[in-house]
Short mmCIF file of C-alpha atoms and ligand atoms in Angstrom, two decimals:
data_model
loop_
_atom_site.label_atom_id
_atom_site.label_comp_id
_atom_site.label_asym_id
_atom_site.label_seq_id
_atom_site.Cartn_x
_atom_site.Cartn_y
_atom_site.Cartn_z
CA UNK A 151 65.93 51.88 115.59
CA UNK A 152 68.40 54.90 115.91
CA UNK A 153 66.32 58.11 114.76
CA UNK A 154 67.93 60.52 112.52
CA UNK A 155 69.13 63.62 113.97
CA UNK A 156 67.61 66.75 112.48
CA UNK A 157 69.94 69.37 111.22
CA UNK A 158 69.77 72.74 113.55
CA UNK A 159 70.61 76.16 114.11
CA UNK A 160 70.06 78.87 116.70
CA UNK A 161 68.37 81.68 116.32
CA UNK A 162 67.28 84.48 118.38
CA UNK A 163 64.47 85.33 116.24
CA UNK A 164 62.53 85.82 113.01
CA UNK A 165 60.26 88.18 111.91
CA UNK A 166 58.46 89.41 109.05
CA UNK A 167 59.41 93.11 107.67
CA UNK A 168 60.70 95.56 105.54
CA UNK A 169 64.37 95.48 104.33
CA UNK A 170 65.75 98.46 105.84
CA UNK A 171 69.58 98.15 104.40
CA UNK A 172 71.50 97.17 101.43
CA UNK A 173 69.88 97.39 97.36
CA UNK A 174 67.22 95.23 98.47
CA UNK A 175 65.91 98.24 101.08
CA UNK A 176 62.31 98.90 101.12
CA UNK A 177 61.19 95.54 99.92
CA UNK A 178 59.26 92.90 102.35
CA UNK A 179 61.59 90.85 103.69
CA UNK A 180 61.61 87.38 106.27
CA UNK A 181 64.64 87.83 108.52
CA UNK A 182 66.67 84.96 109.84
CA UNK A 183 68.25 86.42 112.68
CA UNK A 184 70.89 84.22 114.16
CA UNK A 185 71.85 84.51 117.77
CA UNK A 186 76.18 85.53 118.79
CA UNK A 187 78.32 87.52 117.79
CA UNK A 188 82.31 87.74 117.78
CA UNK A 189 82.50 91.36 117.93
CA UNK A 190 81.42 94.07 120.69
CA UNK A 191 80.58 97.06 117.99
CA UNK A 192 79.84 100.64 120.80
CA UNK A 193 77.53 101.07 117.98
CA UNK A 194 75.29 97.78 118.49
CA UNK A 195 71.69 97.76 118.20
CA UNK A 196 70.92 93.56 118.31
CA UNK A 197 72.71 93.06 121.52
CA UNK A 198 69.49 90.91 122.62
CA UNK A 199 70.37 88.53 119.72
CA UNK A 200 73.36 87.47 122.61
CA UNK A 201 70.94 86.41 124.78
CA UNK A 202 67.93 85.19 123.13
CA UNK A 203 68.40 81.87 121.58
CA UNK A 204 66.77 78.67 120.61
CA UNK A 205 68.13 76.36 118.92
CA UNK A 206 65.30 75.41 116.27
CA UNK A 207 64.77 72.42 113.47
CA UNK A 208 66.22 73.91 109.78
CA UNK A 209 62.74 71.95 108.61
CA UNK A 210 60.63 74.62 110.93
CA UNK A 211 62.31 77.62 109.62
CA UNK A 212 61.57 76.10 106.33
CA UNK A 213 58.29 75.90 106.48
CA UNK A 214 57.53 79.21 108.05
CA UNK A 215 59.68 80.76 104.96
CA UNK A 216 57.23 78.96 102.50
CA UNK A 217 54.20 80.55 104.11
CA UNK A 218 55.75 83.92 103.58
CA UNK A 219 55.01 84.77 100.22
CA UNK A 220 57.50 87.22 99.54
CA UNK A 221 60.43 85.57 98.53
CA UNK A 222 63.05 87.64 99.87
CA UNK A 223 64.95 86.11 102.86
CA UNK A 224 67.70 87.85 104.77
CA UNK A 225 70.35 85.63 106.96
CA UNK A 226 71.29 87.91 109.97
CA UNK A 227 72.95 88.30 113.19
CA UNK A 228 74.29 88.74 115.50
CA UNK A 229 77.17 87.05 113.28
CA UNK A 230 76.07 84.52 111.15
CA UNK A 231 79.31 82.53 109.68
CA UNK A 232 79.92 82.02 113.38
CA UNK A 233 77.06 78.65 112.42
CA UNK A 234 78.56 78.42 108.98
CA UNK A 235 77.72 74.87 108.49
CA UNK A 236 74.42 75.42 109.40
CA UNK A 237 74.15 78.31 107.77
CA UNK A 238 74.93 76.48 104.69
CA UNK A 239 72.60 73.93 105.17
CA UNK A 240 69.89 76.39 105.37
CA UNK A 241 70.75 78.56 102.37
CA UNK A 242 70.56 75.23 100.55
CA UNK A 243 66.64 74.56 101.53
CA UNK A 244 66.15 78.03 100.41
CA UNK A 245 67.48 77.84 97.62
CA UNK A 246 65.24 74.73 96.79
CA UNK A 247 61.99 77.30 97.33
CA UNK A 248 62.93 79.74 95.08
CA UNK A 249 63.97 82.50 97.85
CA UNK A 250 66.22 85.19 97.32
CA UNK A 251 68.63 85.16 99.79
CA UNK A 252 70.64 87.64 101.03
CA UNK A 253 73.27 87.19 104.36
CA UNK A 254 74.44 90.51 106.58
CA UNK A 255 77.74 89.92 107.97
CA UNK A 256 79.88 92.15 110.01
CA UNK A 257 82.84 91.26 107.69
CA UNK A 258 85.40 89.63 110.26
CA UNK A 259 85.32 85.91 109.08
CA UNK A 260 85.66 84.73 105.71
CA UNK A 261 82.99 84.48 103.21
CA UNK A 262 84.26 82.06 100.87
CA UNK A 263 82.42 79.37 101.81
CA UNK A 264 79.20 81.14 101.03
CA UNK A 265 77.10 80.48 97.85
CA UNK A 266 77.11 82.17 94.92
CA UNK A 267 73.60 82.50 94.58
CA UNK A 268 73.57 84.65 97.87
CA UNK A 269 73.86 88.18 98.03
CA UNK A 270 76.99 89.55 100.67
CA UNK A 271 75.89 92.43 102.79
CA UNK A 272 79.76 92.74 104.50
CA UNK A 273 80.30 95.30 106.96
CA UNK A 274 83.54 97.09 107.39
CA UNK A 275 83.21 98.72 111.01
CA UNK A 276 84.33 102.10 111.68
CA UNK A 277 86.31 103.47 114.40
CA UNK A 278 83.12 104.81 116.27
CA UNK A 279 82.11 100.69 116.16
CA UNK A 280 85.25 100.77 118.74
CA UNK A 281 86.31 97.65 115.96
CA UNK A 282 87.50 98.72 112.82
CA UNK A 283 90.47 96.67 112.79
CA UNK A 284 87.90 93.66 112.43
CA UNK A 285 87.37 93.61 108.79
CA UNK A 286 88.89 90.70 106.96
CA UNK A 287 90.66 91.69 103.90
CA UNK A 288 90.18 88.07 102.09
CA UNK A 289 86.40 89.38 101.71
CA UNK A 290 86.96 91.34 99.17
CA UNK A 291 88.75 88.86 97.19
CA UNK A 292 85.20 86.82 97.42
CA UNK A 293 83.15 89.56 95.92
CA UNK A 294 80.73 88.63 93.08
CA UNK A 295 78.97 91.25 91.18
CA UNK A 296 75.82 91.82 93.16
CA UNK A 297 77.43 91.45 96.78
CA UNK A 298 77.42 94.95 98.79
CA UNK A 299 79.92 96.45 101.46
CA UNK A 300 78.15 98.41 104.11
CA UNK A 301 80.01 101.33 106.53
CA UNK A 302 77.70 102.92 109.35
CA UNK A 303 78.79 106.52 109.49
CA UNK A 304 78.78 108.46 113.50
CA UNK A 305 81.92 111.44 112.94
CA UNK A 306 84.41 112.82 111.74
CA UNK A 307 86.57 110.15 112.53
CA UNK A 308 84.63 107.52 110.57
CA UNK A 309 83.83 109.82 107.98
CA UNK A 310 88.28 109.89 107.49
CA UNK A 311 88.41 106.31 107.61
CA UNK A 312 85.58 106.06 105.05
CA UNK A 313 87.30 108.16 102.41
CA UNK A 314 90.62 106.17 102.79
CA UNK A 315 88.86 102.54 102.67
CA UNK A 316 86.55 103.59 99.70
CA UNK A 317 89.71 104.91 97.66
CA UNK A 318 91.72 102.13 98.07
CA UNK A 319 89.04 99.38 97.05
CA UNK A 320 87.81 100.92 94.20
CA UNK A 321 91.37 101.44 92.67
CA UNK A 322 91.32 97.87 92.47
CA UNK A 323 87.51 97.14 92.30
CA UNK A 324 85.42 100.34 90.52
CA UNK A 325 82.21 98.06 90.16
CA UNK A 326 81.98 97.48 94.28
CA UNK A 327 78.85 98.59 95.77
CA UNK A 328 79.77 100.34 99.05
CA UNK A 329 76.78 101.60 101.33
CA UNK A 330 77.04 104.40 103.16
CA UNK A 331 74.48 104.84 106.45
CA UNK A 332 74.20 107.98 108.59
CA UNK A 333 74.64 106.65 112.64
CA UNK A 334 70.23 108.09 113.13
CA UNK A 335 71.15 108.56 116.24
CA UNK A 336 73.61 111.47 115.65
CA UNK A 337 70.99 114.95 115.21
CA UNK A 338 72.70 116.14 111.52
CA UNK A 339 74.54 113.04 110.18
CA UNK A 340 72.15 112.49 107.13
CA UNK A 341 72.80 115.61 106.11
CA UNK A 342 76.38 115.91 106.66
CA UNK A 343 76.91 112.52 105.16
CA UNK A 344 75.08 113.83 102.03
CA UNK A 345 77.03 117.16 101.73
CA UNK A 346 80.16 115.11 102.29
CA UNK A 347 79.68 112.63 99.62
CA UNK A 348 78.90 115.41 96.93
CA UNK A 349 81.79 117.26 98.07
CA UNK A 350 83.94 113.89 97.93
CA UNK A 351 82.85 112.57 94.95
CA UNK A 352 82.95 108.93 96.54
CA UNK A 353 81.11 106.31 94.18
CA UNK A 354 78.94 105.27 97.29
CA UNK A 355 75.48 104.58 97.86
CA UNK A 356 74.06 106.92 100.76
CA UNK A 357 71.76 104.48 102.97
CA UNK A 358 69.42 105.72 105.70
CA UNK A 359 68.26 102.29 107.20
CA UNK A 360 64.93 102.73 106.18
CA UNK A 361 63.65 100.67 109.37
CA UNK A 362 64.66 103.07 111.42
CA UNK A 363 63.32 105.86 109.66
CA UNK A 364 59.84 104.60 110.01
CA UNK A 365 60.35 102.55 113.25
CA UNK A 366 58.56 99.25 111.89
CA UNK A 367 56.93 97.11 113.71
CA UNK A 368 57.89 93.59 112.62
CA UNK A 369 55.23 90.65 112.97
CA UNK A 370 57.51 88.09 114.56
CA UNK A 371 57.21 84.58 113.25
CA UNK A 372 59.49 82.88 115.84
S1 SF4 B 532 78.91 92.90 114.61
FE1 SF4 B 532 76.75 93.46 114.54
S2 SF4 B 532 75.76 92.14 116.05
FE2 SF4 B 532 77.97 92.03 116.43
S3 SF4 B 532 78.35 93.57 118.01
FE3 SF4 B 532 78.71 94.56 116.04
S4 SF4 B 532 76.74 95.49 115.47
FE4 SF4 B 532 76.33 94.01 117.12
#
């Protein structure tokens, strides 16, 4: 008799953490981090998740998610919707256990297909990312009311390009959530980022990744 093939997806890894980004920051967190990518951001910090994969059973990642108490679960990358059907598939167990889900995407590929019940954590990537033409304008279209967009702030440059993008999306959309992170990496961003949204008066959201602040150690489950 023909066994029935068991519904996959590759991964490079997941751990057990805090949430360092979006509204959900500071709260324990699994993470679902999926392996590729479609972009080459100068400003990368998962460039393992290229090399490392697996391809693992849905069922197993299930299962380790229900051991987890917490019941936040963040869908990572690399880029994720580059497995969308998989993707899918998964965000559909998790749903079934009650977890609130939340998917980081570097904003290049549509999100339509992506569930409601799922919160968007979209980048748009500045010019220090060496791709900020990447961002795919139908994303914003696809925005429901608890979905987040996310810039990563390095320079001047970025900080122009900020201004600019934030304008023109909240002349159409006031009630978007737009992140703001200072690049940690750059001695003085926080700061200038914080001067420079007062000074603006940009309806942001000014986002240190909090894992990086404390340099967490994650207890890896896969
Ligand atoms: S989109 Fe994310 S994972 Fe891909 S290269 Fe850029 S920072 Fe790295």
């Amino acid at each position: 008799m023909k066994s029935k093939k068991l519904d996959t997806i590759r991964i490079s890894e997941i751990f057990y953490s805090f949430q360092g980004e979006s509204t959900f920051s500071g709260r324990p967190s699994i993470f679902i981090r999926l392996s590729a990518c479609n972009l080459n951001c100068k400003t990368c910090d998962t460039k393992y998740a290229f090399v490392n994969k697996k391809t693992v059973e849905i069922n197993k990642i299930i299962k380790i998610c229900k051991k987890i108490k917490t019941p936040y679960v963040c869908i990572t990358g690399g880029e994720p919707l580059l497995q969308l059907s998989a993707v899918k598939k998964i965000i559909k167990e998790l749903v079934k256990i009650n977890k609130i889900i939340s998917i980081e995407t570097n904003g290049s590929i549509s999100t339509k297909a992506i569930s409601k019940k799922v919160k968007k954590v979209i980048d748009i990537k500045t010019p220090s990312s060496g791709e900020c033409k990447s961002f795919n304008k139908s994303n914003l279209e696809y925005l429901n009311h608890n979905d987040e967009l996310k810039m990563l702030i390095s320079n001047k440059n970025d900080l122009i390009f900020a201004e600019k993008t934030i304008r023109s999306i909240i002349k159409k959309r006031p009630q978007t959530t737009i992140l703001l992170s200072p690049n940690l990496d750059v001695p003085g961003m926080s700061q200038r980022l914080v001067k420079w949204i007062l000074k603006k008066q940009v309806p942001v959201v000014f986002q240190p990744q909090l894992h990086k602040l404390i340099k967490e150690k994650p207890i890896y489950l896969l």
